[in-house]
mmCIF file of C-alpha atoms in Angstrom:
data_model
loop_
_atom_site.group_PDB
_atom_site.id
_atom_site.type_symbol
_atom_site.label_atom_id
_atom_site.label_comp_id
_atom_site.label_asym_id
_atom_site.label_seq_id
_atom_site.Cartn_x
_atom_site.Cartn_y
_atom_site.Cartn_z
ATOM 1 C CA UNK J 1 7.356 27.027 -0.442
ATOM 2 C CA UNK J 2 8.008 27.653 3.241
ATOM 3 C CA UNK J 3 4.708 25.928 4.020
ATOM 4 C CA UNK J 4 6.139 22.673 2.743
ATOM 5 C CA UNK J 5 8.647 22.736 5.608
ATOM 6 C CA UNK J 6 5.900 22.703 8.245
ATOM 7 C CA UNK J 7 4.627 19.423 9.740
ATOM 8 C CA UNK J 8 1.459 19.756 7.650
ATOM 9 C CA UNK J 9 3.588 20.350 4.552
ATOM 10 C CA UNK J 10 5.666 17.242 5.204
ATOM 11 C CA UNK J 11 2.435 15.392 5.954
ATOM 12 C CA UNK J 12 1.459 16.091 2.341
ATOM 13 C CA UNK J 13 4.850 15.703 0.652
ATOM 14 C CA UNK J 14 5.850 12.399 2.258
ATOM 15 C CA UNK J 15 2.713 10.400 1.349
ATOM 16 C CA UNK J 16 2.849 11.740 -2.208
ATOM 17 C CA UNK J 17 6.500 10.674 -2.342
ATOM 18 C CA UNK J 18 5.394 7.314 -0.943
ATOM 19 C CA UNK J 19 2.888 6.881 -3.755
ATOM 20 C CA UNK J 20 5.513 7.735 -6.381
ATOM 21 C CA UNK J 21 8.083 5.336 -4.923
ATOM 22 C CA UNK J 22 5.535 2.539 -4.647
ATOM 23 C CA UNK J 23 4.463 3.142 -8.238
ATOM 24 C CA UNK J 24 8.069 2.473 -9.262
ATOM 25 C CA UNK J 25 7.873 -0.738 -7.235
ATOM 26 C CA UNK J 26 4.756 -1.854 -9.108
ATOM 27 C CA UNK J 27 6.392 -1.206 -12.474
ATOM 28 C CA UNK J 28 9.347 -3.355 -11.386
ATOM 29 C CA UNK J 29 6.974 -6.043 -10.149
ATOM 30 C CA UNK J 30 5.103 -5.998 -13.445
ATOM 31 C CA UNK J 31 8.360 -6.807 -15.210
ATOM 32 C CA UNK J 32 9.479 -9.356 -12.609
ATOM 33 C CA UNK J 33 6.204 -11.298 -12.656
ATOM 34 C CA UNK J 34 6.744 -12.222 -16.282
ATOM 35 C CA UNK J 35 9.130 -14.897 -14.985
ATOM 36 C CA UNK J 36 8.544 -14.941 -11.220
ATOM 37 C CA UNK J 37 5.618 -15.532 -8.871
ATOM 38 C CA UNK J 38 3.781 -12.975 -6.694
ATOM 39 C CA UNK J 39 4.611 -14.745 -3.434
ATOM 40 C CA UNK J 40 8.298 -14.822 -4.369
ATOM 41 C CA UNK J 41 8.135 -11.075 -4.917
ATOM 42 C CA UNK J 42 6.363 -10.493 -1.616
ATOM 43 C CA UNK J 43 8.888 -12.544 0.336
ATOM 44 C CA UNK J 44 11.934 -10.929 -1.292
ATOM 45 C CA UNK J 45 10.605 -7.385 -0.953
ATOM 46 C CA UNK J 46 9.336 -7.793 2.599
ATOM 47 C CA UNK J 47 12.521 -9.409 3.908
ATOM 48 C CA UNK J 48 14.755 -6.755 2.351
ATOM 49 C CA UNK J 49 12.560 -3.945 3.673
ATOM 50 C CA UNK J 50 12.505 -5.535 7.134
ATOM 51 C CA UNK J 51 16.297 -5.863 7.126
ATOM 52 C CA UNK J 52 16.667 -2.227 6.044
ATOM 53 C CA UNK J 53 14.299 -1.069 8.783
ATOM 54 C CA UNK J 54 16.149 -2.981 11.500
ATOM 55 C CA UNK J 55 19.528 -1.777 10.187
ATOM 56 C CA UNK J 56 18.480 1.883 10.220
ATOM 57 C CA UNK J 57 16.926 1.465 13.672
ATOM 58 C CA UNK J 58 20.183 -0.060 14.926
ATOM 59 C CA UNK J 59 22.244 2.802 13.485
ATOM 60 C CA UNK J 60 19.899 5.350 15.063
ATOM 61 C CA UNK J 61 20.105 3.587 18.420
ATOM 62 C CA UNK J 62 16.380 2.840 18.626
ATOM 63 C CA UNK J 63 16.607 -0.911 18.069
ATOM 64 C CA UNK J 64 18.287 -1.745 21.368
ATOM 65 C CA UNK J 65 16.576 0.972 23.421
ATOM 66 C CA UNK J 66 13.040 0.052 22.412
ATOM 67 C CA UNK J 67 10.371 -0.986 24.865
ATOM 68 C CA UNK J 68 8.463 -4.183 24.174
ATOM 69 C CA UNK J 69 4.982 -2.638 23.866
ATOM 70 C CA UNK J 70 5.445 -0.603 20.677
ATOM 71 C CA UNK J 71 6.874 -3.477 18.574
ATOM 72 C CA UNK J 72 3.735 -5.477 19.384
ATOM 73 C CA UNK J 73 1.587 -2.824 17.709
ATOM 74 C CA UNK J 74 4.015 -2.652 14.785
ATOM 75 C CA UNK J 75 3.889 -6.419 14.344
ATOM 76 C CA UNK J 76 0.095 -6.292 14.496
ATOM 77 C CA UNK J 77 0.170 -3.691 11.708
ATOM 78 C CA UNK J 78 2.318 -5.990 9.574
ATOM 79 C CA UNK J 79 0.131 -8.991 10.265
ATOM 80 C CA UNK J 80 -2.958 -7.015 9.207
ATOM 81 C CA UNK J 81 -1.561 -5.479 6.019
ATOM 82 C CA UNK J 82 1.462 -7.263 4.567
ATOM 83 C CA UNK J 83 0.139 -10.558 5.940
ATOM 84 C CA UNK J 84 -3.609 -11.157 6.180
ATOM 85 C CA UNK J 85 -4.472 -8.271 3.855
ATOM 86 C CA UNK J 86 -2.353 -9.730 1.070
ATOM 87 C CA UNK J 87 -3.754 -13.229 1.573
ATOM 88 C CA UNK J 88 -7.354 -11.970 1.507
ATOM 89 C CA UNK J 89 -6.669 -10.008 -1.678
ATOM 90 C CA UNK J 90 -5.122 -13.009 -3.428
ATOM 91 C CA UNK J 91 -8.118 -15.138 -2.414
ATOM 92 C CA UNK J 92 -10.463 -12.475 -3.750
ATOM 93 C CA UNK J 93 -8.657 -12.436 -7.091
ATOM 94 C CA UNK J 94 -8.867 -16.212 -7.290
ATOM 95 C CA UNK J 95 -12.605 -16.326 -6.582
ATOM 96 C CA UNK J 96 -13.970 -13.307 -8.447
ATOM 97 C CA UNK J 97 -11.250 -12.108 -10.805
ATOM 98 C CA UNK J 98 -8.825 -9.218 -10.562
ATOM 99 C CA UNK J 99 -11.126 -6.736 -12.339
ATOM 100 C CA UNK J 100 -13.773 -7.161 -9.643
ATOM 101 C CA UNK J 101 -11.532 -7.577 -6.616
ATOM 102 C CA UNK J 102 -9.234 -4.600 -7.196
ATOM 103 C CA UNK J 103 -11.829 -1.775 -7.085
ATOM 104 C CA UNK J 104 -13.351 -3.217 -3.907
ATOM 105 C CA UNK J 105 -9.944 -3.478 -2.263
ATOM 106 C CA UNK J 106 -9.247 0.136 -3.281
ATOM 107 C CA UNK J 107 -11.818 1.379 -0.751
ATOM 108 C CA UNK J 108 -9.161 1.273 1.994
ATOM 109 C CA UNK J 109 -8.907 5.096 2.476
ATOM 110 C CA UNK J 110 -12.614 5.300 3.335
ATOM 111 C CA UNK J 111 -12.313 2.648 6.032
ATOM 112 C CA UNK J 112 -9.106 4.247 7.307
ATOM 113 C CA UNK J 113 -10.789 7.644 7.676
ATOM 114 C CA UNK J 114 -13.670 6.020 9.551
ATOM 115 C CA UNK J 115 -11.344 4.087 11.862
ATOM 116 C CA UNK J 116 -9.244 7.212 12.469
ATOM 117 C CA UNK J 117 -12.367 9.120 13.486
ATOM 118 C CA UNK J 118 -13.486 6.340 15.846
ATOM 119 C CA UNK J 119 -10.196 5.194 17.389
ATOM 120 C CA UNK J 120 -7.920 8.243 17.033
ATOM 121 C CA UNK J 121 -10.485 11.046 17.409
ATOM 122 C CA UNK J 122 -9.475 12.563 14.079
ATOM 123 C CA UNK J 123 -12.011 14.946 12.569
ATOM 124 C CA UNK J 124 -11.525 15.149 8.798
ATOM 125 C CA UNK J 125 -13.533 17.958 7.220
ATOM 126 C CA UNK J 126 -15.971 17.727 4.293
ATOM 127 C CA UNK J 127 -13.233 18.506 1.746
ATOM 128 C CA UNK J 128 -11.093 15.625 3.036
ATOM 129 C CA UNK J 129 -14.035 13.217 2.845
ATOM 130 C CA UNK J 130 -14.893 14.412 -0.663
ATOM 131 C CA UNK J 131 -11.270 14.128 -1.772
ATOM 132 C CA UNK J 132 -10.981 10.654 -0.269
ATOM 133 C CA UNK J 133 -14.080 9.516 -2.158
ATOM 134 C CA UNK J 134 -12.713 10.982 -5.400
ATOM 135 C CA UNK J 135 -9.391 9.203 -4.917
ATOM 136 C CA UNK J 136 -11.138 5.893 -4.249
ATOM 137 C CA UNK J 137 -13.395 6.395 -7.275
ATOM 138 C CA UNK J 138 -10.492 7.337 -9.549
ATOM 139 C CA UNK J 139 -8.312 4.486 -8.295
ATOM 140 C CA UNK J 140 -11.168 2.057 -8.911
ATOM 141 C CA UNK J 141 -11.595 3.321 -12.470
ATOM 142 C CA UNK J 142 -7.870 3.045 -13.125
ATOM 143 C CA UNK J 143 -7.797 -0.454 -11.679
ATOM 144 C CA UNK J 144 -10.732 -1.546 -13.824
ATOM 145 C CA UNK J 145 -9.157 -0.139 -16.963
ATOM 146 C CA UNK J 146 -5.764 -1.668 -16.185
ATOM 147 C CA UNK J 147 -7.072 -5.199 -15.764
ATOM 148 C CA UNK J 148 -10.012 -5.138 -18.194
ATOM 149 C CA UNK J 149 -8.180 -7.012 -20.915
ATOM 150 C CA UNK J 150 -6.497 -9.455 -18.518
ATOM 151 C CA UNK J 151 -9.471 -10.334 -16.333
ATOM 152 C CA UNK J 152 -11.255 -13.622 -16.543
ATOM 153 C CA UNK J 153 -15.031 -13.799 -17.008
ATOM 154 C CA UNK J 154 -17.442 -14.802 -14.324
ATOM 155 C CA UNK J 155 -17.502 -14.214 -10.619
ATOM 156 C CA UNK J 156 -17.339 -16.192 -7.447
ATOM 157 C CA UNK J 157 -20.774 -15.309 -6.121
ATOM 158 C CA UNK J 158 -21.687 -12.762 -3.508
ATOM 159 C CA UNK J 159 -19.645 -14.556 -0.865
ATOM 160 C CA UNK J 160 -16.493 -13.853 -2.856
ATOM 161 C CA UNK J 161 -16.957 -10.124 -2.183
ATOM 162 C CA UNK J 162 -15.905 -10.809 1.387
ATOM 163 C CA UNK J 163 -12.246 -11.330 0.496
ATOM 164 C CA UNK J 164 -11.346 -8.015 -1.207
ATOM 165 C CA UNK J 165 -13.609 -6.174 1.243
ATOM 166 C CA UNK J 166 -11.823 -7.852 4.144
ATOM 167 C CA UNK J 167 -8.491 -6.954 2.552
ATOM 168 C CA UNK J 168 -9.459 -3.278 2.360
ATOM 169 C CA UNK J 169 -10.536 -3.271 6.017
ATOM 170 C CA UNK J 170 -7.350 -5.016 7.140
ATOM 171 C CA UNK J 171 -5.168 -2.521 5.276
ATOM 172 C CA UNK J 172 -7.170 0.321 6.824
ATOM 173 C CA UNK J 173 -6.324 -1.017 10.290
ATOM 174 C CA UNK J 174 -2.581 -0.812 9.592
ATOM 175 C CA UNK J 175 -2.168 2.938 10.304
ATOM 176 C CA UNK J 176 -4.367 2.604 13.403
ATOM 177 C CA UNK J 177 -1.963 0.068 14.918
ATOM 178 C CA UNK J 178 0.966 2.194 13.753
ATOM 179 C CA UNK J 179 -0.415 5.244 15.538
ATOM 180 C CA UNK J 180 -0.904 3.231 18.719
ATOM 181 C CA UNK J 181 2.724 2.150 18.546
ATOM 182 C CA UNK J 182 3.914 5.691 17.857
ATOM 183 C CA UNK J 183 2.010 6.892 20.926
ATOM 184 C CA UNK J 184 4.442 4.759 22.942
ATOM 185 C CA UNK J 185 7.599 5.571 20.969
ATOM 186 C CA UNK J 186 8.141 7.282 17.633
ATOM 187 C CA UNK J 187 10.448 4.733 16.019
ATOM 188 C CA UNK J 188 9.280 4.390 12.403
ATOM 189 C CA UNK J 189 12.250 2.371 11.186
ATOM 190 C CA UNK J 190 11.932 -0.178 13.961
ATOM 191 C CA UNK J 191 8.251 -0.313 13.065
ATOM 192 C CA UNK J 192 9.089 -1.032 9.434
ATOM 193 C CA UNK J 193 11.334 -3.914 10.439
ATOM 194 C CA UNK J 194 8.765 -5.456 12.783
ATOM 195 C CA UNK J 195 5.823 -5.014 10.408
ATOM 196 C CA UNK J 196 7.409 -6.359 7.250
ATOM 197 C CA UNK J 197 9.019 -9.296 9.036
ATOM 198 C CA UNK J 198 5.697 -10.255 10.617
ATOM 199 C CA UNK J 199 3.920 -9.808 7.282
ATOM 200 C CA UNK J 200 6.370 -12.206 5.654
ATOM 201 C CA UNK J 201 5.826 -14.828 8.339
ATOM 202 C CA UNK J 202 2.042 -14.576 7.992
ATOM 203 C CA UNK J 203 2.195 -14.904 4.193
ATOM 204 C CA UNK J 204 4.465 -17.950 4.451
ATOM 205 C CA UNK J 205 2.162 -19.524 7.040
ATOM 206 C CA UNK J 206 -0.838 -18.848 4.816
ATOM 207 C CA UNK J 207 0.658 -20.191 1.601
ATOM 208 C CA UNK J 208 -1.529 -23.345 1.620
ATOM 209 C CA UNK J 209 -4.578 -21.059 1.322
ATOM 210 C CA UNK J 210 -3.262 -19.232 -1.737
ATOM 211 C CA UNK J 211 -3.985 -20.215 -5.349
ATOM 212 C CA UNK J 212 -1.749 -23.129 -6.337
ATOM 213 C CA UNK J 213 -0.264 -23.237 -2.856
ATOM 214 C CA UNK J 214 1.487 -19.883 -3.321
ATOM 215 C CA UNK J 215 4.502 -21.101 -5.319
ATOM 216 C CA UNK J 216 7.826 -19.314 -4.842
ATOM 217 C CA UNK J 217 9.749 -19.143 -8.118
ATOM 218 C CA UNK J 218 12.017 -16.515 -9.636
ATOM 219 C CA UNK J 219 14.758 -16.637 -12.235
ATOM 220 C CA UNK J 220 17.699 -14.249 -12.435
ATOM 221 C CA UNK J 221 15.777 -11.671 -14.437
ATOM 222 C CA UNK J 222 12.890 -11.661 -11.970
ATOM 223 C CA UNK J 223 15.271 -11.354 -9.030
ATOM 224 C CA UNK J 224 16.906 -8.276 -10.545
ATOM 225 C CA UNK J 225 13.555 -6.519 -10.783
ATOM 226 C CA UNK J 226 12.558 -7.757 -7.321
ATOM 227 C CA UNK J 227 15.723 -6.218 -5.882
ATOM 228 C CA UNK J 228 15.146 -2.892 -7.632
ATOM 229 C CA UNK J 229 11.551 -2.961 -6.453
ATOM 230 C CA UNK J 230 12.713 -3.676 -2.914
ATOM 231 C CA UNK J 231 14.808 -0.510 -3.023
ATOM 232 C CA UNK J 232 11.943 1.710 -4.151
ATOM 233 C CA UNK J 233 9.514 0.004 -1.785
ATOM 234 C CA UNK J 234 11.896 0.641 1.103
ATOM 235 C CA UNK J 235 11.789 4.341 0.247
ATOM 236 C CA UNK J 236 8.000 4.171 0.095
ATOM 237 C CA UNK J 237 7.801 2.484 3.494
ATOM 238 C CA UNK J 238 10.140 5.045 5.049
ATOM 239 C CA UNK J 239 8.044 7.912 3.702
ATOM 240 C CA UNK J 240 4.744 6.381 4.814
ATOM 241 C CA UNK J 241 5.848 5.397 8.312
ATOM 242 C CA UNK J 242 7.643 8.702 8.922
ATOM 243 C CA UNK J 243 4.616 10.717 7.800
ATOM 244 C CA UNK J 244 2.365 8.907 10.260
ATOM 245 C CA UNK J 245 4.603 9.850 13.192
ATOM 246 C CA UNK J 246 3.183 13.386 13.023
ATOM 247 C CA UNK J 247 0.379 13.593 10.412
ATOM 248 C CA UNK J 248 -3.218 12.372 10.555
ATOM 249 C CA UNK J 249 -4.265 9.067 9.023
ATOM 250 C CA UNK J 250 -7.073 10.818 7.137
ATOM 251 C CA UNK J 251 -4.449 12.954 5.368
ATOM 252 C CA UNK J 252 -1.645 10.453 4.817
ATOM 253 C CA UNK J 253 -3.519 7.385 3.606
ATOM 254 C CA UNK J 254 -5.561 8.974 0.776
ATOM 255 C CA UNK J 255 -2.490 10.776 -0.597
ATOM 256 C CA UNK J 256 -0.383 7.628 -0.381
ATOM 257 C CA UNK J 257 -3.017 5.918 -2.561
ATOM 258 C CA UNK J 258 -2.258 8.116 -5.589
ATOM 259 C CA UNK J 259 -0.151 5.192 -6.820
ATOM 260 C CA UNK J 260 -2.220 4.366 -9.955
ATOM 261 C CA UNK J 261 -1.740 7.918 -11.205
ATOM 262 C CA UNK J 262 2.036 7.536 -11.232
ATOM 263 C CA UNK J 263 1.773 3.984 -12.582
ATOM 264 C CA UNK J 264 -0.078 5.368 -15.605
ATOM 265 C CA UNK J 265 2.720 7.868 -16.230
ATOM 266 C CA UNK J 266 5.542 5.364 -15.720
ATOM 267 C CA UNK J 267 3.800 2.675 -17.756
ATOM 268 C CA UNK J 268 3.325 5.068 -20.648
ATOM 269 C CA UNK J 269 7.048 5.827 -20.798
ATOM 270 C CA UNK J 270 8.619 2.517 -19.707
ATOM 271 C CA UNK J 271 6.033 -0.171 -20.463
ATOM 272 C CA UNK J 272 4.756 1.028 -23.789
ATOM 273 C CA UNK J 273 4.888 -2.499 -25.211
ATOM 274 C CA UNK J 274 2.767 -3.770 -22.305
ATOM 275 C CA UNK J 275 0.438 -0.868 -21.583
ATOM 276 C CA UNK J 276 -1.694 1.523 -23.601
ATOM 277 C CA UNK J 277 -3.090 4.935 -22.625
ATOM 278 C CA UNK J 278 -6.810 5.569 -23.233
ATOM 279 C CA UNK J 279 -9.118 8.498 -22.571
ATOM 280 C CA UNK J 280 -10.698 6.543 -19.717
ATOM 281 C CA UNK J 281 -7.309 6.243 -18.045
ATOM 282 C CA UNK J 282 -6.696 9.971 -18.524
ATOM 283 C CA UNK J 283 -10.103 10.809 -17.028
ATOM 284 C CA UNK J 284 -9.554 8.465 -14.087
ATOM 285 C CA UNK J 285 -6.145 10.009 -13.430
ATOM 286 C CA UNK J 286 -7.715 13.476 -13.435
ATOM 287 C CA UNK J 287 -10.267 12.322 -10.837
ATOM 288 C CA UNK J 288 -7.454 11.022 -8.625
ATOM 289 C CA UNK J 289 -5.580 14.331 -8.938
ATOM 290 C CA UNK J 290 -8.729 16.276 -8.046
ATOM 291 C CA UNK J 291 -9.174 14.133 -4.955
ATOM 292 C CA UNK J 292 -5.567 14.689 -3.944
ATOM 293 C CA UNK J 293 -5.977 18.455 -4.300
ATOM 294 C CA UNK J 294 -9.080 18.426 -2.100
ATOM 295 C CA UNK J 295 -7.420 16.337 0.611
ATOM 296 C CA UNK J 296 -4.245 18.437 0.733
ATOM 297 C CA UNK J 297 -5.317 21.989 -0.137
ATOM 298 C CA UNK J 298 -8.373 22.199 2.120
ATOM 299 C CA UNK J 299 -6.902 20.420 5.110
#
């Protein structure tokens, strides 16, 4: 128990908490998207999270005392992930279907571990690599099972693979830029504000590229779920950004990607009329858990 209070312990607990909080966000989004659009959800969530990050940074005194260099890295992180990464993923879904795009996009932890080794001189051991691969494999299986009945037939050709692959690479670059910013000043909440605001601006600028022009629509019901999701996503962002102020990318990112595991649990209890639990889902969840154990226990 005492080990959980060490930096390594918090480096495990916070990304797992991040994955749980983000899973709650996805459940809220699933409900909201029955009467709202994805871009509306992105804009609402990102703006609220950005406002929360700036507010906390102001209260902590880091907003006004910040240098100009670190926010540039934080904004670059937001442009890569919440901005270009989201756009590339949406384009991939449009061209090859969600069932094909999602597993490819789920390879982010592998790219992140590679980038961390190259740019941050991290040296993840064999157990971390094996656990990362298991998490990616399990997440891909869960994603395939989740969208199997909702996917459309056909593909967009081999060129369409570029979009979800590009999305996974862009998301993998996010913690690299974050770490560069933290090397200048460890201000995670200011980073959250800069990143999510920049991500929103990039998505809005890229709306003409999105399917149907990226419509922004939401009724009262959708807005309620968007607001709840914004709250849980703010918690997820705080956990993720705080963890990366002291823990390695190769530890934090794989554990933060346990999201589908918690989505399965939450969907079973709260979305029973929309979701069903199968043995494939149970097996995939077990693979994800095994990967998480390898990454955390043999660090």
